[in-house]
Every structure is written in C-alpha cells, then in structure tokens.
Amino acid sequence: MDDDRVTRRRVGAAEVRRANRGWWDTDADAYQAEHGAFLGDVDFVWCPEGLREADARLLGEVAGRRILELGCGAAAAARWLAAQGARPVALDLSAGMLRHAAEAADRTGVRVPLVQADALALPFADAAFDTVCTAFGAIPFVDDSAAAMREVARVLRPGGRWVFSVTHPMRWIFLDDPGEGGLTAVHSYFDRSPYVEQDEHGVATYVEQHRTLGDRIRELVGAGFRLLDLVEPEWPAGHEGIWGQWSPLRGRLFPGTAIFVAEKPAAG
C-alpha cells in the first residue's frame, strides 16, 4: 500500500465503525482464502502462534456453559465450543464474515446462533453468559475498548470468565514486517495513535487501536474484572508459517500475542 495511504492519527468513533465494518465486509473472502485452513472450520485457535483452546484450556470448563464469541469472524471457535457441549452465540459486526460463518455451518453441520451487532452495544440481557471470549476480535477495532470491557462485564454473570487475545502491545514499536525490517524499533510504545489505512480522500478504510499492557489492565479493572493470567504464547518449534507480521524470525525473539484471562468476581 502507498505510504500516503497509511498513517497513525486520531479517528472519530463513527469513522472507525464505518471503516472496520466496510473493511471486513470487503475483505472477508480474501481473509478466509488466506487464513481459513489455519483456523479450521471447527477449531479454536487463539493466535498466529497456533495456540489452541483444546490444549490451553483458558476458558476452563465449557460443557453446558452459555458462551459469547465476540468478533467471531467465521465462527470456527464457536462451532468448536458447540462440539464440546457448550451453548455458544457468535457475534460480529461484519455481514461478510457472518456469511462465511453460515457457509461453514452448512459444510460442517455444526450450527450456532449468529448475531450481527456492535461490541459497544451488545443486544443481550445482563448476566446472559457464563463466558465471553474472542481471538483477535472486536477489542483492537473499537474506538472505546474500555466501554467494550464494560459491556462484556454487563452481559457476563458473576463468577464468569472473559478471555481475549490481541496483538502484543510491544509489537506496535515495530513495522508490520515479518522480515529483518520488522526487527528495528521505529515507533514509541506510548503513542496510542491508531494505525489507519485510508483512501485517496483521506477517509479511513481500516483502523486498528493500540493500548499498552497497563492500559489493558486498567480497562479490565475499571470494568470490575480481576485479572487471572496474561499469556504470551511462544513461537513453537517447527512452525514456519507467516501470518502478516507474524513470522518464525520475529516470533523466536519477542511475543506477538497477548491473551488476557479475567474473571468477573462472584456476587458477595
């Protein structure tokens, strides 16, 4: 992409929502063509490092639990949860991604309820779910992720678990380059300006937000959560795949993913 089409700048909430809904609707086919085989049709992959919920068990017991997959994309994780005996609901802002979720349901015969909605205005009652989770969905793309945390807390029952993965905040220091060019620090870790791709008129077409590790912890605590764990998956031996800026070269030197495991305290 041309250098003048990529910048870091503040973007209003409405422009963020339009840009990211439009991006994922337009990019859904290409995204699934490139990453669908890695993610699987009925599987829960937390990150490009390949950590799977089947091995990590970050959600705890799932059988019989009401689980919301937030920013579900093609909903492979929700279908995996259903196969484990959970009662999942898969939610995404993008109709394009939900179309792929419906097509995967037809292929596999594993069906879960699909909901198109904004993570900042979840269409569910208070305490509707036992668990909420997302693998790189919603949180990096909303204008106000602290408000999204509060919405998750609202729909989660007391004692419920909230687990989400995002690009590791330290990655924002570097360029999105899986090669040697991605090993030199060029940005301030403390610059929260979003990464923005824009058209020839300067209108945002893709926006991704940056928060520090401390920011994320304060968002969780501010929403009433208790942090249980922060998982930084190591790059596994033998994994030679490249996903965007994730690569064996970088993955063996510093983390690419942060997974936050939090709990809404039980009442009383």
PDB file of C-alpha atoms in Angstrom:
ATOM      1  CA  MET A   1       0.000   0.000   0.000  1.00  0.00           C
ATOM      2  CA  ASP A   2       1.233   3.540  -0.806  1.00  0.00           C
ATOM      3  CA  ASP A   3       2.911   5.297   2.108  1.00  0.00           C
ATOM      4  CA  ASP A   4       0.421   8.180   1.938  1.00  0.00           C
ATOM      5  CA  ARG A   5      -2.424   5.715   2.426  1.00  0.00           C
ATOM      6  CA  VAL A   6      -1.030   4.523   5.779  1.00  0.00           C
ATOM      7  CA  THR A   7      -0.769   6.766   8.820  1.00  0.00           C
ATOM      8  CA  ARG A   8      -1.239   6.974  12.558  1.00  0.00           C
ATOM      9  CA  ARG A   9      -3.856   9.511  13.591  1.00  0.00           C
ATOM     10  CA  ARG A  10      -6.875  10.033  15.766  1.00  0.00           C
ATOM     11  CA  VAL A  11     -10.130   8.843  14.234  1.00  0.00           C
ATOM     12  CA  GLY A  12     -13.689   9.539  15.409  1.00  0.00           C
ATOM     13  CA  ALA A  13     -15.894   6.714  16.654  1.00  0.00           C
ATOM     14  CA  ALA A  14     -18.294   6.841  13.694  1.00  0.00           C
ATOM     15  CA  GLU A  15     -15.442   6.774  11.164  1.00  0.00           C
ATOM     16  CA  VAL A  16     -13.870   3.837  12.998  1.00  0.00           C
ATOM     17  CA  ARG A  17     -17.122   1.860  12.863  1.00  0.00           C
ATOM     18  CA  ARG A  18     -17.727   2.592   9.169  1.00  0.00           C
ATOM     19  CA  ALA A  19     -14.146   1.805   8.217  1.00  0.00           C
ATOM     20  CA  ASN A  20     -13.897  -1.513  10.001  1.00  0.00           C
ATOM     21  CA  ARG A  21     -17.324  -2.785   9.047  1.00  0.00           C
ATOM     22  CA  GLY A  22     -16.591  -1.894   5.428  1.00  0.00           C
ATOM     23  CA  TRP A  23     -13.112  -3.438   5.582  1.00  0.00           C
ATOM     24  CA  TRP A  24     -14.216  -6.773   6.964  1.00  0.00           C
ATOM     25  CA  ASP A  25     -17.211  -6.969   4.626  1.00  0.00           C
ATOM     26  CA  THR A  26     -14.946  -6.327   1.640  1.00  0.00           C
ATOM     27  CA  ASP A  27     -12.001  -8.419   2.853  1.00  0.00           C
ATOM     28  CA  ALA A  28     -13.947 -11.410   4.173  1.00  0.00           C
ATOM     29  CA  ASP A  29     -13.403 -13.603   1.107  1.00  0.00           C
ATOM     30  CA  ALA A  30      -9.669 -12.851   0.864  1.00  0.00           C
ATOM     31  CA  TYR A  31      -9.191 -13.304   4.618  1.00  0.00           C
ATOM     32  CA  GLN A  32     -10.832 -16.719   4.616  1.00  0.00           C
ATOM     33  CA  ALA A  33      -8.946 -17.784   1.497  1.00  0.00           C
ATOM     34  CA  GLU A  34      -5.643 -16.886   3.152  1.00  0.00           C
ATOM     35  CA  HIS A  35      -6.268 -17.962   6.751  1.00  0.00           C
ATOM     36  CA  GLY A  36      -9.244 -20.307   6.708  1.00  0.00           C
ATOM     37  CA  ALA A  37      -7.210 -23.501   6.514  1.00  0.00           C
ATOM     38  CA  PHE A  38      -5.073 -22.448   9.505  1.00  0.00           C
ATOM     39  CA  LEU A  39      -8.135 -21.513  11.576  1.00  0.00           C
ATOM     40  CA  GLY A  40     -10.152 -24.576  10.567  1.00  0.00           C
ATOM     41  CA  ASP A  41     -13.909 -24.939  10.330  1.00  0.00           C
ATOM     42  CA  VAL A  42     -14.441 -26.352  13.827  1.00  0.00           C
ATOM     43  CA  ASP A  43     -11.443 -25.279  15.896  1.00  0.00           C
ATOM     44  CA  PHE A  44     -10.459 -22.631  18.446  1.00  0.00           C
ATOM     45  CA  VAL A  45      -7.098 -21.069  17.559  1.00  0.00           C
ATOM     46  CA  TRP A  46      -6.112 -18.193  19.828  1.00  0.00           C
ATOM     47  CA  CYS A  47      -3.363 -16.662  17.716  1.00  0.00           C
ATOM     48  CA  PRO A  48      -0.974 -16.945  14.747  1.00  0.00           C
ATOM     49  CA  GLU A  49       1.407 -18.850  17.027  1.00  0.00           C
ATOM     50  CA  GLY A  50      -1.124 -21.670  16.788  1.00  0.00           C
ATOM     51  CA  LEU A  51      -2.122 -21.982  20.467  1.00  0.00           C
ATOM     52  CA  ARG A  52      -5.411 -23.908  20.594  1.00  0.00           C
ATOM     53  CA  GLU A  53      -8.042 -23.849  23.301  1.00  0.00           C
ATOM     54  CA  ALA A  54      -8.070 -27.657  23.178  1.00  0.00           C
ATOM     55  CA  ASP A  55      -4.565 -27.513  24.663  1.00  0.00           C
ATOM     56  CA  ALA A  56      -4.539 -24.253  26.639  1.00  0.00           C
ATOM     57  CA  ARG A  57      -7.956 -24.562  28.315  1.00  0.00           C
ATOM     58  CA  LEU A  58      -8.002 -20.862  29.118  1.00  0.00           C
ATOM     59  CA  LEU A  59     -11.806 -20.840  29.285  1.00  0.00           C
ATOM     60  CA  GLY A  60     -11.992 -23.580  31.891  1.00  0.00           C
ATOM     61  CA  GLU A  61     -14.947 -25.946  31.723  1.00  0.00           C
ATOM     62  CA  VAL A  62     -17.167 -25.183  28.700  1.00  0.00           C
ATOM     63  CA  ALA A  63     -19.692 -28.032  28.559  1.00  0.00           C
ATOM     64  CA  GLY A  64     -23.163 -26.697  29.273  1.00  0.00           C
ATOM     65  CA  ARG A  65     -21.917 -23.100  29.533  1.00  0.00           C
ATOM     66  CA  ARG A  66     -23.529 -20.153  27.751  1.00  0.00           C
ATOM     67  CA  ILE A  67     -20.628 -18.631  25.816  1.00  0.00           C
ATOM     68  CA  LEU A  68     -20.471 -15.498  23.678  1.00  0.00           C
ATOM     69  CA  GLU A  69     -17.798 -15.379  20.975  1.00  0.00           C
ATOM     70  CA  LEU A  70     -17.276 -11.673  20.403  1.00  0.00           C
ATOM     71  CA  GLY A  71     -15.959 -10.586  16.994  1.00  0.00           C
ATOM     72  CA  CYS A  72     -16.352 -14.164  15.802  1.00  0.00           C
ATOM     73  CA  GLY A  73     -15.381 -13.799  12.134  1.00  0.00           C
ATOM     74  CA  ALA A  74     -16.339 -17.111  10.504  1.00  0.00           C
ATOM     75  CA  ALA A  75     -17.194 -18.522  13.983  1.00  0.00           C
ATOM     76  CA  ALA A  76     -14.866 -21.530  13.910  1.00  0.00           C
ATOM     77  CA  ALA A  77     -14.280 -21.131  17.652  1.00  0.00           C
ATOM     78  CA  ALA A  78     -17.997 -21.009  18.421  1.00  0.00           C
ATOM     79  CA  ARG A  79     -18.539 -24.202  16.423  1.00  0.00           C
ATOM     80  CA  TRP A  80     -15.685 -25.879  18.312  1.00  0.00           C
ATOM     81  CA  LEU A  81     -17.292 -24.816  21.586  1.00  0.00           C
ATOM     82  CA  ALA A  82     -20.617 -26.267  20.449  1.00  0.00           C
ATOM     83  CA  ALA A  83     -18.863 -29.552  19.642  1.00  0.00           C
ATOM     84  CA  GLN A  84     -17.549 -29.553  23.235  1.00  0.00           C
ATOM     85  CA  GLY A  85     -21.073 -29.327  24.606  1.00  0.00           C
ATOM     86  CA  ALA A  86     -21.214 -25.563  25.186  1.00  0.00           C
ATOM     87  CA  ARG A  87     -24.117 -23.299  24.216  1.00  0.00           C
ATOM     88  CA  PRO A  88     -22.363 -20.599  22.193  1.00  0.00           C
ATOM     89  CA  VAL A  89     -23.564 -17.495  20.393  1.00  0.00           C
ATOM     90  CA  ALA A  90     -21.334 -15.970  17.712  1.00  0.00           C
ATOM     91  CA  LEU A  91     -21.416 -12.185  17.204  1.00  0.00           C
ATOM     92  CA  ASP A  92     -19.686  -9.995  14.634  1.00  0.00           C
ATOM     93  CA  LEU A  93     -20.109  -6.520  13.145  1.00  0.00           C
ATOM     94  CA  SER A  94     -19.419  -7.744   9.611  1.00  0.00           C
ATOM     95  CA  ALA A  95     -22.109  -9.329   7.452  1.00  0.00           C
ATOM     96  CA  GLY A  96     -19.341 -10.570   5.158  1.00  0.00           C
ATOM     97  CA  MET A  97     -17.702 -12.574   7.917  1.00  0.00           C
ATOM     98  CA  LEU A  98     -21.044 -13.909   9.142  1.00  0.00           C
ATOM     99  CA  ARG A  99     -21.764 -15.108   5.604  1.00  0.00           C
ATOM    100  CA  HIS A 100     -18.653 -17.258   5.882  1.00  0.00           C
ATOM    101  CA  ALA A 101     -19.858 -18.456   9.292  1.00  0.00           C
ATOM    102  CA  ALA A 102     -23.155 -19.579   7.726  1.00  0.00           C
ATOM    103  CA  GLU A 103     -21.339 -21.313   4.867  1.00  0.00           C
ATOM    104  CA  ALA A 104     -19.075 -23.161   7.317  1.00  0.00           C
ATOM    105  CA  ALA A 105     -22.145 -24.273   9.270  1.00  0.00           C
ATOM    106  CA  ASP A 106     -23.540 -25.765   6.059  1.00  0.00           C
ATOM    107  CA  ARG A 107     -20.246 -27.558   5.363  1.00  0.00           C
ATOM    108  CA  THR A 108     -19.822 -28.987   8.845  1.00  0.00           C
ATOM    109  CA  GLY A 109     -23.364 -29.380  10.086  1.00  0.00           C
ATOM    110  CA  VAL A 110     -22.336 -27.594  13.300  1.00  0.00           C
ATOM    111  CA  ARG A 111     -24.673 -24.648  13.756  1.00  0.00           C
ATOM    112  CA  VAL A 112     -24.594 -21.861  16.295  1.00  0.00           C
ATOM    113  CA  PRO A 113     -26.734 -18.719  16.567  1.00  0.00           C
ATOM    114  CA  LEU A 114     -25.178 -15.851  14.561  1.00  0.00           C
ATOM    115  CA  VAL A 115     -25.758 -12.230  15.587  1.00  0.00           C
ATOM    116  CA  GLN A 116     -24.703  -9.091  13.737  1.00  0.00           C
ATOM    117  CA  ALA A 117     -24.083  -6.328  16.266  1.00  0.00           C
ATOM    118  CA  ASP A 118     -21.602  -3.809  17.620  1.00  0.00           C
ATOM    119  CA  ALA A 119     -19.397  -4.835  20.553  1.00  0.00           C
ATOM    120  CA  LEU A 120     -20.134  -1.454  22.144  1.00  0.00           C
ATOM    121  CA  ALA A 121     -23.890  -2.193  22.251  1.00  0.00           C
ATOM    122  CA  LEU A 122     -24.374  -5.905  22.868  1.00  0.00           C
ATOM    123  CA  PRO A 123     -28.016  -6.939  22.276  1.00  0.00           C
ATOM    124  CA  PHE A 124     -28.210  -9.213  25.318  1.00  0.00           C
ATOM    125  CA  ALA A 125     -29.608  -9.012  28.817  1.00  0.00           C
ATOM    126  CA  ASP A 126     -27.449  -8.517  31.877  1.00  0.00           C
ATOM    127  CA  ALA A 127     -25.715 -11.715  33.063  1.00  0.00           C
ATOM    128  CA  ALA A 128     -26.769 -13.598  29.923  1.00  0.00           C
ATOM    129  CA  PHE A 129     -23.498 -15.553  29.580  1.00  0.00           C
ATOM    130  CA  ASP A 130     -21.205 -17.705  31.664  1.00  0.00           C
ATOM    131  CA  THR A 131     -18.165 -16.933  29.489  1.00  0.00           C
ATOM    132  CA  VAL A 132     -17.193 -14.343  26.866  1.00  0.00           C
ATOM    133  CA  CYS A 133     -14.211 -14.818  24.578  1.00  0.00           C
ATOM    134  CA  THR A 134     -12.596 -13.541  21.407  1.00  0.00           C
ATOM    135  CA  ALA A 135      -9.465 -14.350  19.438  1.00  0.00           C
ATOM    136  CA  PHE A 136      -8.381 -11.010  17.944  1.00  0.00           C
ATOM    137  CA  GLY A 137     -11.999  -9.922  17.515  1.00  0.00           C
ATOM    138  CA  ALA A 138     -13.629  -6.590  18.338  1.00  0.00           C
ATOM    139  CA  ILE A 139     -11.279  -5.249  21.029  1.00  0.00           C
ATOM    140  CA  PRO A 140      -8.498  -3.988  18.703  1.00  0.00           C
ATOM    141  CA  PHE A 141     -11.037  -2.402  16.369  1.00  0.00           C
ATOM    142  CA  VAL A 142     -13.450  -0.422  18.545  1.00  0.00           C
ATOM    143  CA  ASP A 143     -12.877   3.238  19.344  1.00  0.00           C
ATOM    144  CA  ASP A 144     -13.522   2.814  23.071  1.00  0.00           C
ATOM    145  CA  SER A 145     -12.254  -0.568  24.232  1.00  0.00           C
ATOM    146  CA  ALA A 146     -12.820   0.387  27.888  1.00  0.00           C
ATOM    147  CA  ALA A 147     -16.532   0.714  27.075  1.00  0.00           C
ATOM    148  CA  ALA A 148     -16.420  -2.675  25.336  1.00  0.00           C
ATOM    149  CA  MET A 149     -14.993  -4.175  28.535  1.00  0.00           C
ATOM    150  CA  ARG A 150     -17.886  -2.704  30.485  1.00  0.00           C
ATOM    151  CA  GLU A 151     -20.375  -4.198  28.017  1.00  0.00           C
ATOM    152  CA  VAL A 152     -18.740  -7.606  28.421  1.00  0.00           C
ATOM    153  CA  ALA A 153     -18.956  -7.244  32.201  1.00  0.00           C
ATOM    154  CA  ARG A 154     -22.647  -6.356  31.897  1.00  0.00           C
ATOM    155  CA  VAL A 155     -23.605  -9.481  29.904  1.00  0.00           C
ATOM    156  CA  LEU A 156     -21.392 -11.788  31.980  1.00  0.00           C
ATOM    157  CA  ARG A 157     -22.720 -13.459  35.104  1.00  0.00           C
ATOM    158  CA  PRO A 158     -20.874 -13.026  38.417  1.00  0.00           C
ATOM    159  CA  GLY A 159     -18.063 -15.564  38.527  1.00  0.00           C
ATOM    160  CA  GLY A 160     -17.914 -15.683  34.731  1.00  0.00           C
ATOM    161  CA  ARG A 161     -14.718 -15.590  32.685  1.00  0.00           C
ATOM    162  CA  TRP A 162     -13.632 -13.098  29.992  1.00  0.00           C
ATOM    163  CA  VAL A 163     -10.709 -14.165  27.780  1.00  0.00           C
ATOM    164  CA  PHE A 164      -9.409 -12.229  24.773  1.00  0.00           C
ATOM    165  CA  SER A 165      -6.323 -12.205  22.594  1.00  0.00           C
ATOM    166  CA  VAL A 166      -4.818  -9.174  20.848  1.00  0.00           C
ATOM    167  CA  THR A 167      -1.601  -8.250  19.118  1.00  0.00           C
ATOM    168  CA  HIS A 168       1.024  -7.959  21.843  1.00  0.00           C
ATOM    169  CA  PRO A 169       1.333  -4.226  22.609  1.00  0.00           C
ATOM    170  CA  MET A 170       5.125  -4.230  22.213  1.00  0.00           C
ATOM    171  CA  ARG A 171       4.654  -5.142  18.529  1.00  0.00           C
ATOM    172  CA  TRP A 172       3.475  -1.571  17.942  1.00  0.00           C
ATOM    173  CA  ILE A 173       7.065  -0.410  18.365  1.00  0.00           C
ATOM    174  CA  PHE A 174       7.954  -2.109  15.079  1.00  0.00           C
ATOM    175  CA  LEU A 175       6.848  -2.008  11.453  1.00  0.00           C
ATOM    176  CA  ASP A 176       4.386  -4.643  10.235  1.00  0.00           C
ATOM    177  CA  ASP A 177       7.169  -6.569   8.541  1.00  0.00           C
ATOM    178  CA  PRO A 178       7.783 -10.297   9.123  1.00  0.00           C
ATOM    179  CA  GLY A 179      11.392  -9.970   7.931  1.00  0.00           C
ATOM    180  CA  GLU A 180      14.518  -8.135   9.014  1.00  0.00           C
ATOM    181  CA  GLY A 181      12.784  -4.768   8.610  1.00  0.00           C
ATOM    182  CA  GLY A 182      10.458  -5.720  11.462  1.00  0.00           C
ATOM    183  CA  LEU A 183      13.273  -6.037  13.990  1.00  0.00           C
ATOM    184  CA  THR A 184      14.069  -2.332  14.364  1.00  0.00           C
ATOM    185  CA  ALA A 185      12.085  -0.162  16.789  1.00  0.00           C
ATOM    186  CA  VAL A 186      10.610   2.854  14.967  1.00  0.00           C
ATOM    187  CA  HIS A 187       7.539   3.900  16.999  1.00  0.00           C
ATOM    188  CA  SER A 188       7.017   4.934  20.600  1.00  0.00           C
ATOM    189  CA  TYR A 189       5.298   2.279  22.699  1.00  0.00           C
ATOM    190  CA  PHE A 190       3.453   5.125  24.432  1.00  0.00           C
ATOM    191  CA  ASP A 191       1.947   6.616  21.256  1.00  0.00           C
ATOM    192  CA  ARG A 192      -1.669   5.436  21.323  1.00  0.00           C
ATOM    193  CA  SER A 193      -2.456   6.869  17.876  1.00  0.00           C
ATOM    194  CA  PRO A 194      -4.354   4.229  15.872  1.00  0.00           C
ATOM    195  CA  TYR A 195      -2.926   2.575  12.785  1.00  0.00           C
ATOM    196  CA  VAL A 196      -5.014   3.860   9.873  1.00  0.00           C
ATOM    197  CA  GLU A 197      -5.287   2.890   6.221  1.00  0.00           C
ATOM    198  CA  GLN A 198      -7.139   5.495   4.182  1.00  0.00           C
ATOM    199  CA  ASP A 199      -8.327   6.173   0.647  1.00  0.00           C
ATOM    200  CA  GLU A 200      -7.194   8.914  -1.722  1.00  0.00           C
ATOM    201  CA  HIS A 201      -9.533  11.369   0.015  1.00  0.00           C
ATOM    202  CA  GLY A 202      -8.064  10.715   3.447  1.00  0.00           C
ATOM    203  CA  VAL A 203     -11.107   8.724   4.635  1.00  0.00           C
ATOM    204  CA  ALA A 204     -10.219   5.791   6.877  1.00  0.00           C
ATOM    205  CA  THR A 205     -10.792   2.339   5.366  1.00  0.00           C
ATOM    206  CA  TYR A 206      -9.186   0.309   8.197  1.00  0.00           C
ATOM    207  CA  VAL A 207      -8.430   1.305  11.792  1.00  0.00           C
ATOM    208  CA  GLU A 208      -6.663  -0.686  14.494  1.00  0.00           C
ATOM    209  CA  GLN A 209      -6.186   0.630  18.006  1.00  0.00           C
ATOM    210  CA  HIS A 210      -3.096   0.491  20.230  1.00  0.00           C
ATOM    211  CA  ARG A 211      -3.154   0.176  24.002  1.00  0.00           C
ATOM    212  CA  THR A 212      -0.254  -0.614  26.321  1.00  0.00           C
ATOM    213  CA  LEU A 213      -0.283  -3.606  28.660  1.00  0.00           C
ATOM    214  CA  GLY A 214      -1.015  -1.211  31.510  1.00  0.00           C
ATOM    215  CA  ASP A 215      -3.920   0.294  29.573  1.00  0.00           C
ATOM    216  CA  ARG A 216      -5.486  -3.115  29.086  1.00  0.00           C
ATOM    217  CA  ILE A 217      -5.157  -3.992  32.760  1.00  0.00           C
ATOM    218  CA  ARG A 218      -6.697  -0.660  33.777  1.00  0.00           C
ATOM    219  CA  GLU A 219      -9.579  -1.250  31.337  1.00  0.00           C
ATOM    220  CA  LEU A 220     -10.233  -4.637  32.896  1.00  0.00           C
ATOM    221  CA  VAL A 221     -10.013  -3.396  36.467  1.00  0.00           C
ATOM    222  CA  GLY A 222     -12.140  -0.360  35.622  1.00  0.00           C
ATOM    223  CA  ALA A 223     -14.867  -2.674  34.299  1.00  0.00           C
ATOM    224  CA  GLY A 224     -14.796  -4.668  37.525  1.00  0.00           C
ATOM    225  CA  PHE A 225     -12.734  -7.653  36.391  1.00  0.00           C
ATOM    226  CA  ARG A 226      -9.986  -9.493  38.222  1.00  0.00           C
ATOM    227  CA  LEU A 227      -7.010 -10.434  36.062  1.00  0.00           C
ATOM    228  CA  LEU A 228      -6.175 -14.130  36.405  1.00  0.00           C
ATOM    229  CA  ASP A 229      -3.428 -14.518  33.827  1.00  0.00           C
ATOM    230  CA  LEU A 230      -1.597 -12.858  30.956  1.00  0.00           C
ATOM    231  CA  VAL A 231      -0.446 -15.452  28.431  1.00  0.00           C
ATOM    232  CA  GLU A 232       2.303 -14.610  25.917  1.00  0.00           C
ATOM    233  CA  PRO A 233       2.485 -17.645  23.600  1.00  0.00           C
ATOM    234  CA  GLU A 234       5.971 -18.617  22.486  1.00  0.00           C
ATOM    235  CA  TRP A 235       6.645 -19.395  18.846  1.00  0.00           C
ATOM    236  CA  PRO A 236       6.534 -23.197  18.590  1.00  0.00           C
ATOM    237  CA  ALA A 237       9.357 -25.241  17.098  1.00  0.00           C
ATOM    238  CA  GLY A 238       8.572 -26.393  13.591  1.00  0.00           C
ATOM    239  CA  HIS A 239       6.020 -23.654  12.903  1.00  0.00           C
ATOM    240  CA  GLU A 240       7.295 -21.971   9.738  1.00  0.00           C
ATOM    241  CA  GLY A 241       4.103 -20.183   8.691  1.00  0.00           C
ATOM    242  CA  ILE A 242       3.855 -16.417   8.154  1.00  0.00           C
ATOM    243  CA  TRP A 243       0.685 -14.508   9.003  1.00  0.00           C
ATOM    244  CA  GLY A 244       1.014 -10.806   8.201  1.00  0.00           C
ATOM    245  CA  GLN A 245       3.751  -9.523  10.507  1.00  0.00           C
ATOM    246  CA  TRP A 246       3.947 -12.815  12.447  1.00  0.00           C
ATOM    247  CA  SER A 247       6.868 -14.990  11.409  1.00  0.00           C
ATOM    248  CA  PRO A 248       9.347 -17.503  12.855  1.00  0.00           C
ATOM    249  CA  LEU A 249      12.074 -14.842  12.722  1.00  0.00           C
ATOM    250  CA  ARG A 250      10.213 -12.393  14.935  1.00  0.00           C
ATOM    251  CA  GLY A 251       8.347 -14.950  16.987  1.00  0.00           C
ATOM    252  CA  ARG A 252      11.523 -16.510  18.296  1.00  0.00           C
ATOM    253  CA  LEU A 253      12.726 -13.112  19.571  1.00  0.00           C
ATOM    254  CA  PHE A 254       9.697 -11.391  21.117  1.00  0.00           C
ATOM    255  CA  PRO A 255       5.994 -12.067  21.689  1.00  0.00           C
ATOM    256  CA  GLY A 256       3.375 -11.380  19.044  1.00  0.00           C
ATOM    257  CA  THR A 257       0.223 -12.114  21.016  1.00  0.00           C
ATOM    258  CA  ALA A 258      -1.121 -11.261  24.464  1.00  0.00           C
ATOM    259  CA  ILE A 259      -4.035 -13.251  25.885  1.00  0.00           C
ATOM    260  CA  PHE A 260      -5.792 -11.748  28.889  1.00  0.00           C
ATOM    261  CA  VAL A 261      -7.675 -14.117  31.194  1.00  0.00           C
ATOM    262  CA  ALA A 262     -10.037 -12.300  33.559  1.00  0.00           C
ATOM    263  CA  GLU A 263     -12.932 -13.077  35.855  1.00  0.00           C
ATOM    264  CA  LYS A 264     -15.960 -11.110  36.969  1.00  0.00           C
ATOM    265  CA  PRO A 265     -15.992 -11.535  40.759  1.00  0.00           C
ATOM    266  CA  ALA A 266     -18.818 -13.582  42.181  1.00  0.00           C
ATOM    267  CA  ALA A 267     -21.558 -11.639  43.901  1.00  0.00           C
ATOM    268  CA  GLY A 268     -20.948 -11.126  47.579  1.00  0.00           C
TER     269      GLY A 268
END
